[in-house]
Short mmCIF file of C-alpha atoms in Angstrom, two decimals:
data_model
loop_
_atom_site.label_atom_id
_atom_site.label_comp_id
_atom_site.label_asym_id
_atom_site.label_seq_id
_atom_site.Cartn_x
_atom_site.Cartn_y
_atom_site.Cartn_z
CA MET K 1 151.40 -37.53 44.36
CA GLN K 2 148.91 -38.72 46.98
CA ARG K 3 148.73 -36.80 50.24
CA VAL K 4 149.85 -38.68 53.38
CA ARG K 5 147.11 -38.64 56.02
CA ASN K 6 148.72 -40.17 59.09
CA ILE K 7 151.98 -41.37 60.66
CA LYS K 8 151.42 -44.97 59.52
CA GLU K 9 151.23 -43.93 55.85
CA LEU K 10 154.31 -41.70 56.20
CA ALA K 11 156.18 -44.62 57.78
CA GLU K 12 155.36 -46.77 54.77
CA VAL K 13 156.68 -44.08 52.42
CA ALA K 14 159.86 -43.68 54.50
CA GLY K 15 160.38 -47.42 54.97
CA VAL K 16 160.63 -47.16 58.76
CA SER K 17 158.38 -47.88 61.73
CA ALA K 18 155.60 -45.53 62.85
CA GLY K 19 157.48 -45.03 66.13
CA THR K 20 160.56 -43.84 64.27
CA VAL K 21 158.44 -41.35 62.30
CA SER K 22 156.79 -40.08 65.48
CA ARG K 23 160.11 -39.53 67.22
CA ALA K 24 161.69 -37.96 64.15
CA LEU K 25 158.86 -35.44 63.76
CA ALA K 26 159.15 -34.61 67.47
CA GLY K 27 162.87 -33.90 67.01
CA SER K 28 163.98 -36.74 69.27
CA GLU K 29 167.75 -37.21 69.44
CA LEU K 30 167.14 -40.96 69.73
CA ILE K 31 166.86 -40.81 65.95
CA SER K 32 169.92 -39.89 63.91
CA GLN K 33 170.00 -36.41 62.44
CA ALA K 34 170.09 -37.76 58.89
CA THR K 35 166.98 -39.89 59.46
CA ARG K 36 165.18 -37.03 61.21
CA GLU K 37 165.87 -34.66 58.34
CA ARG K 38 164.83 -37.25 55.72
CA ILE K 39 161.51 -37.99 57.45
CA GLN K 40 160.79 -34.31 58.05
CA ALA K 41 161.50 -33.60 54.37
CA LEU K 42 159.13 -36.41 53.33
CA ALA K 43 156.45 -34.99 55.64
CA ARG K 44 156.74 -31.61 53.92
CA GLU K 45 156.80 -33.22 50.46
CA TYR K 46 153.63 -35.23 51.12
CA GLY K 47 151.85 -32.39 52.94
CA PHE K 48 151.69 -34.21 56.28
CA ARG K 49 151.21 -32.18 59.45
CA PRO K 50 151.22 -34.00 62.80
CA ASN K 51 148.15 -33.64 65.01
CA VAL K 52 149.73 -31.59 67.77
CA MET K 53 146.62 -31.71 69.95
CA ALA K 54 146.50 -35.50 69.80
CA ARG K 55 150.20 -35.72 70.61
CA ASN K 56 149.86 -33.35 73.54
CA LEU K 57 146.90 -35.33 74.85
CA ARG K 58 148.93 -38.53 74.64
CA ILE K 59 151.89 -37.10 76.57
CA GLN K 60 149.60 -35.10 78.91
CA LYS K 61 151.00 -31.75 77.81
CA THR K 62 149.14 -28.78 76.35
CA GLY K 63 152.11 -26.78 75.07
CA ALA K 64 150.56 -23.61 76.52
CA ILE K 65 151.28 -21.40 79.53
CA GLY K 66 148.49 -19.34 81.02
CA VAL K 67 149.24 -15.71 81.83
CA LEU K 68 146.59 -14.28 84.14
CA ILE K 69 146.01 -10.65 85.07
CA PRO K 70 143.78 -10.51 88.18
CA LEU K 71 142.05 -7.18 88.74
CA GLY K 72 140.49 -7.57 92.15
CA HIS K 73 141.15 -4.03 93.35
CA GLU K 74 141.20 -2.28 89.96
CA ALA K 75 138.56 -3.83 87.71
CA GLY K 76 138.80 -1.08 85.10
CA GLN K 77 142.51 -1.51 84.37
CA PRO K 78 142.92 -2.59 80.70
CA ILE K 79 145.43 -5.04 79.27
CA SER K 80 146.67 -2.10 77.19
CA ASP K 81 148.16 -0.62 80.39
CA PRO K 82 151.83 0.17 79.57
CA PHE K 83 153.14 -2.08 82.37
CA PHE K 84 151.11 -5.08 81.21
CA ILE K 85 152.03 -4.54 77.56
CA THR K 86 155.73 -4.36 78.44
CA MET K 87 155.65 -7.51 80.56
CA LEU K 88 153.47 -9.47 78.12
CA ALA K 89 155.84 -8.74 75.24
CA MET K 90 158.81 -9.99 77.25
CA LEU K 91 156.97 -13.10 78.47
CA ALA K 92 155.74 -13.95 74.97
CA ASP K 93 159.32 -13.84 73.67
CA LYS K 94 160.66 -16.00 76.50
CA LEU K 95 157.87 -18.57 76.28
CA THR K 96 158.18 -18.83 72.50
CA GLU K 97 161.90 -19.54 72.92
CA ARG K 98 160.90 -22.45 75.19
CA GLY K 99 158.40 -23.79 72.66
CA TYR K 100 155.24 -22.68 74.48
CA ASP K 101 152.21 -20.74 73.42
CA LEU K 102 150.84 -17.99 75.67
CA LEU K 103 147.20 -18.13 76.74
CA LEU K 104 146.19 -14.72 78.12
CA SER K 105 143.28 -14.07 80.44
CA ARG K 106 142.18 -10.87 82.19
CA VAL K 107 140.34 -11.91 85.35
CA ILE K 108 137.97 -9.92 87.54
CA PRO K 109 137.65 -12.21 90.57
CA GLN K 110 134.09 -12.79 91.70
CA ASP K 111 134.84 -15.54 94.24
CA MET K 112 137.74 -17.45 95.82
CA GLY K 113 137.64 -20.20 93.18
CA TRP K 114 138.68 -18.27 90.08
CA LEU K 115 142.33 -19.39 90.14
CA GLU K 116 141.65 -23.02 91.01
CA ARG K 117 139.25 -23.31 88.07
CA VAL K 118 141.97 -22.18 85.66
CA ALA K 119 144.64 -24.34 87.31
CA THR K 120 142.52 -27.50 87.04
CA SER K 121 141.06 -26.79 83.59
CA GLY K 122 143.65 -28.88 81.75
CA ARG K 123 144.17 -26.08 79.23
CA VAL K 124 147.70 -25.09 80.31
CA ASP K 125 150.89 -26.67 81.65
CA GLY K 126 151.51 -23.87 84.14
CA LEU K 127 150.48 -20.37 85.17
CA ILE K 128 152.15 -16.97 85.43
CA VAL K 129 150.09 -14.40 87.32
CA LEU K 130 150.92 -10.75 86.66
CA GLY K 131 150.25 -8.90 89.91
CA GLN K 132 148.77 -10.02 93.20
CA SER K 133 146.10 -7.31 93.27
CA ASP K 134 144.13 -8.03 96.47
CA GLN K 135 144.22 -11.78 95.80
CA ALA K 136 147.23 -12.88 97.89
CA ALA K 137 145.12 -15.26 100.00
CA THR K 138 143.74 -16.98 96.89
CA LEU K 139 147.22 -17.28 95.39
CA ASP K 140 148.51 -18.90 98.59
CA GLU K 141 145.57 -21.32 98.77
CA VAL K 142 146.03 -22.60 95.21
CA ALA K 143 149.84 -22.68 95.46
CA ARG K 144 149.64 -25.23 98.30
CA ASP K 145 148.51 -27.91 95.84
CA TYR K 146 149.24 -26.53 92.36
CA ARG K 147 152.99 -26.35 91.89
CA PRO K 148 153.52 -24.84 88.39
CA LEU K 149 152.52 -21.34 89.49
CA VAL K 150 154.73 -18.23 89.61
CA VAL K 151 153.52 -14.71 90.40
CA TRP K 152 154.86 -11.26 89.62
CA GLY K 153 154.57 -9.15 92.75
CA GLY K 154 155.76 -8.47 96.26
CA HIS K 155 157.07 -10.98 98.77
CA LYS K 156 156.30 -11.14 102.47
CA GLU K 157 157.16 -13.48 105.33
CA GLY K 158 155.03 -16.62 105.40
CA GLN K 159 153.96 -16.31 101.77
CA VAL K 160 153.15 -19.66 100.12
CA HIS K 161 153.12 -18.72 96.43
CA CYS K 162 156.39 -18.28 94.57
CA SER K 163 156.86 -14.67 93.47
CA VAL K 164 159.25 -12.53 91.44
CA GLY K 165 159.48 -8.78 91.93
CA SER K 166 161.51 -5.90 93.24
CA ASP K 167 162.19 -4.96 96.86
CA ASN K 168 159.23 -2.58 97.02
CA TYR K 169 159.95 -1.40 100.57
CA LEU K 170 163.51 -0.43 99.62
CA GLY K 171 162.25 1.19 96.42
CA GLY K 172 159.82 3.34 98.38
CA GLN K 173 162.62 4.36 100.75
CA MET K 174 164.90 5.27 97.84
CA ALA K 175 162.24 7.45 96.24
CA ALA K 176 161.47 9.33 99.45
CA ARG K 177 165.14 9.76 100.38
CA HIS K 178 165.85 11.21 96.95
CA LEU K 179 163.09 13.79 97.40
CA ILE K 180 164.28 14.63 100.92
CA ALA K 181 167.86 15.07 99.67
CA HIS K 182 166.53 17.62 97.16
CA GLY K 183 164.84 19.69 99.85
CA CYS K 184 161.30 18.26 99.88
CA ARG K 185 159.66 18.39 103.29
CA LYS K 186 155.99 17.71 102.56
CA ILE K 187 155.73 14.48 100.61
CA ALA K 188 152.65 12.69 99.32
CA PHE K 189 152.18 9.12 98.08
CA PHE K 190 149.89 8.52 95.10
CA GLY K 191 148.69 4.90 94.84
CA ASP K 192 146.16 2.41 96.20
CA PRO K 193 147.72 0.46 99.11
CA ARG K 194 145.26 -2.43 98.84
CA ALA K 195 147.73 -4.22 96.56
CA LEU K 196 150.75 -5.74 98.33
CA GLU K 197 153.36 -4.07 96.12
CA MET K 198 151.80 -0.65 96.73
CA THR K 199 151.59 -1.24 100.48
CA GLN K 200 155.27 -2.12 100.61
CA ARG K 201 156.24 0.96 98.60
CA LEU K 202 154.18 3.17 100.90
CA ASP K 203 155.73 1.55 103.98
CA GLY K 204 159.19 2.35 102.60
CA VAL K 205 158.21 5.98 102.02
CA GLN K 206 156.82 6.38 105.53
CA ALA K 207 159.94 4.78 107.04
CA ALA K 208 162.24 7.20 105.19
CA LEU K 209 160.16 10.17 106.36
CA ALA K 210 160.22 8.95 109.96
CA GLN K 211 164.00 8.53 109.81
CA ALA K 212 164.29 12.12 108.57
CA GLY K 213 162.00 13.45 111.32
CA LEU K 214 159.31 14.50 108.82
CA ASP K 215 155.54 14.13 108.97
CA ARG K 216 153.96 11.05 107.47
CA ALA K 217 153.07 11.23 103.81
CA ASP K 218 149.57 12.07 102.71
CA VAL K 219 148.15 9.05 100.85
CA VAL K 220 146.02 9.59 97.76
CA PRO K 221 144.66 6.15 96.71
CA ALA K 222 144.96 6.98 93.02
CA HIS K 223 143.66 4.48 90.49
CA LEU K 224 146.01 2.64 88.16
CA VAL K 225 143.76 3.64 85.25
CA ALA K 226 145.04 7.01 84.01
CA GLU K 227 141.63 8.57 83.37
CA LEU K 228 140.37 7.65 86.85
CA ALA K 229 143.65 8.56 88.53
CA TYR K 230 143.54 12.03 87.04
CA ALA K 231 140.33 12.91 88.87
CA ASP K 232 141.75 11.70 92.21
CA ILE K 233 145.01 13.58 91.76
CA ALA K 234 143.52 16.82 90.40
CA ARG K 235 141.09 16.94 93.32
CA TYR K 236 143.93 16.60 95.82
CA LEU K 237 146.22 19.10 94.12
CA GLY K 238 143.38 21.58 93.75
CA ASP K 239 143.43 22.20 97.50
CA ALA K 240 146.42 24.48 98.12
CA SER K 241 146.24 23.94 101.90
CA HIS K 242 147.85 20.50 101.70
CA ARG K 243 149.79 20.80 98.47
CA PRO K 244 153.06 18.76 98.64
CA ASP K 245 156.51 19.72 97.39
CA GLY K 246 157.39 16.10 96.60
CA ILE K 247 155.33 13.16 95.29
CA VAL K 248 156.15 9.46 95.18
CA ALA K 249 153.90 7.78 92.62
CA ALA K 250 153.29 4.05 93.05
CA SER K 251 153.75 3.49 89.30
CA ASP K 252 155.04 5.32 86.27
CA VAL K 253 151.51 5.51 84.86
CA ILE K 254 150.34 7.34 88.01
CA ALA K 255 153.43 9.57 87.82
CA MET K 256 152.67 10.50 84.20
CA THR K 257 149.11 11.39 85.16
CA THR K 258 150.52 13.46 88.02
CA LEU K 259 152.72 15.45 85.64
CA ARG K 260 149.66 16.33 83.58
CA ALA K 261 147.61 17.32 86.62
CA LEU K 262 150.40 19.51 88.03
CA SER K 263 150.76 21.30 84.71
CA GLU K 264 147.05 22.01 84.54
CA VAL K 265 146.96 23.58 88.03
CA GLY K 266 149.92 25.79 87.10
CA LEU K 267 152.66 24.04 89.08
CA SER K 268 156.06 23.39 87.52
CA VAL K 269 158.07 20.18 87.79
CA PRO K 270 160.58 20.08 89.37
CA GLY K 271 160.47 23.78 90.32
CA ASP K 272 157.34 23.67 92.50
CA VAL K 273 156.89 19.93 92.98
CA ARG K 274 159.27 17.04 92.43
CA VAL K 275 157.86 13.70 91.19
CA VAL K 276 159.31 10.18 91.36
CA GLY K 277 157.65 7.21 89.63
CA TYR K 278 158.09 3.46 89.95
CA ASP K 279 158.77 0.84 87.20
CA ASN K 280 161.04 2.64 84.69
CA LEU K 281 158.78 1.85 81.74
CA PRO K 282 160.14 2.85 78.30
CA LEU K 283 157.62 5.73 78.22
CA SER K 284 159.19 7.33 81.30
CA GLU K 285 162.08 8.67 79.22
CA HIS K 286 159.70 10.56 76.95
CA THR K 287 157.53 12.52 79.39
CA VAL K 288 158.01 16.26 79.79
CA PRO K 289 159.99 16.59 81.94
CA SER K 290 161.51 13.10 81.71
CA LEU K 291 160.55 11.01 84.72
CA THR K 292 162.81 10.21 87.63
CA THR K 293 161.75 6.73 88.67
CA ILE K 294 162.57 3.58 90.60
CA SER K 295 163.60 0.91 88.13
CA GLN K 296 162.41 -2.67 88.33
CA ASP K 297 164.48 -4.85 86.01
CA LEU K 298 161.54 -6.12 83.96
CA VAL K 299 163.77 -8.01 81.52
CA ALA K 300 165.36 -10.00 84.34
CA GLY K 301 161.94 -10.34 85.97
CA ALA K 302 160.43 -11.95 82.86
CA GLU K 303 163.40 -14.30 82.61
CA HIS K 304 162.98 -15.32 86.25
CA LEU K 305 159.24 -15.89 85.84
CA VAL K 306 159.66 -18.21 82.85
CA ASP K 307 162.75 -20.00 84.15
CA MET K 308 161.21 -20.69 87.55
CA LEU K 309 157.96 -21.87 86.00
CA MET K 310 159.82 -24.32 83.73
CA ARG K 311 161.67 -25.66 86.75
CA ARG K 312 158.45 -26.07 88.71
CA ILE K 313 156.81 -27.85 85.76
CA ALA K 314 159.79 -30.23 85.87
CA GLY K 315 159.08 -30.91 89.55
CA GLU K 316 161.69 -28.67 91.16
CA GLU K 317 161.09 -26.42 94.16
CA THR K 318 161.93 -22.74 93.67
CA GLN K 319 162.21 -19.84 96.07
CA SER K 320 160.82 -16.37 95.52
CA VAL K 321 163.13 -13.81 93.89
CA VAL K 322 163.35 -10.26 95.26
CA MET K 323 165.35 -8.03 92.93
CA ALA K 324 167.16 -4.87 94.01
CA PRO K 325 165.53 -1.67 92.70
CA GLU K 326 167.54 1.18 91.23
CA LEU K 327 166.97 4.93 91.21
CA VAL K 328 167.00 6.36 87.67
CA GLU K 329 167.45 10.11 88.00
CA ARG K 330 166.03 12.25 85.20
CA MET K 331 164.44 15.73 85.15
CA SER K 332 161.28 15.44 87.26
CA ALA K 333 163.06 15.18 90.65
#
């Protein structure tokens, strides 16, 4: 049996027009189910595979969504970071369900044009950006003209780009109030406030302390990379003169590093110091002690990111989504 090389030859075998074959292979409901199934069976029988790239070029669609991780303020953070891995797995599942491939890129911005170059490359139908880093101005600039763009991160008044994330300010307040309710009076914040999400979490912590009549939190701009964060945290904890009795970590990864550092300087958790994380990653249940944390609903977040991007690709306008955080109380605080 001779192999079929193109749609025209398959049409001759099937006894229909080339247009009918094209629509049947694309799953078009304009063609009856029986005809679709017959043509698709003939394509398999004769070893014919449509040229997806040519089809996408013809309909001006790539079939791919770009997922970008900008690391403007934390160039050493790897894609293997537990937060990124968790979100990427969820996004890959959701995009596959919609018939899209995921094109992943870790970006260390060197200039203001990095995002525009990707947006205008013609390689993707839309972009999801995981984290604003210190690139909020660039995100706003590109979002003015490039519509199929959705960002995981914080939201603030006047923001142009469409974002999905938790209420970071409220989450910071919840973490600090929980520590205060458990008797903590000297609270520190571990995290780099150059990123919008971290700034908002810190602002919430400081607001809760002010409302309770307590001193402002010490801020340790700990890295998001565990190995680098450890040095920052150990240095701070090594000075007993300003040692806190409560710590709000800007992420679960920082909180896990904090647990290790506290153990190595001989401080117990929660006996000497209470620790609250942020994210509620799956790993947070398995630390010793298990981590009290502020939960962001990452499953719902991934669903929002993909759904809103699909709507924007279709030409709709979408508003940013700010999800309510939730305190998950375990053993560390």
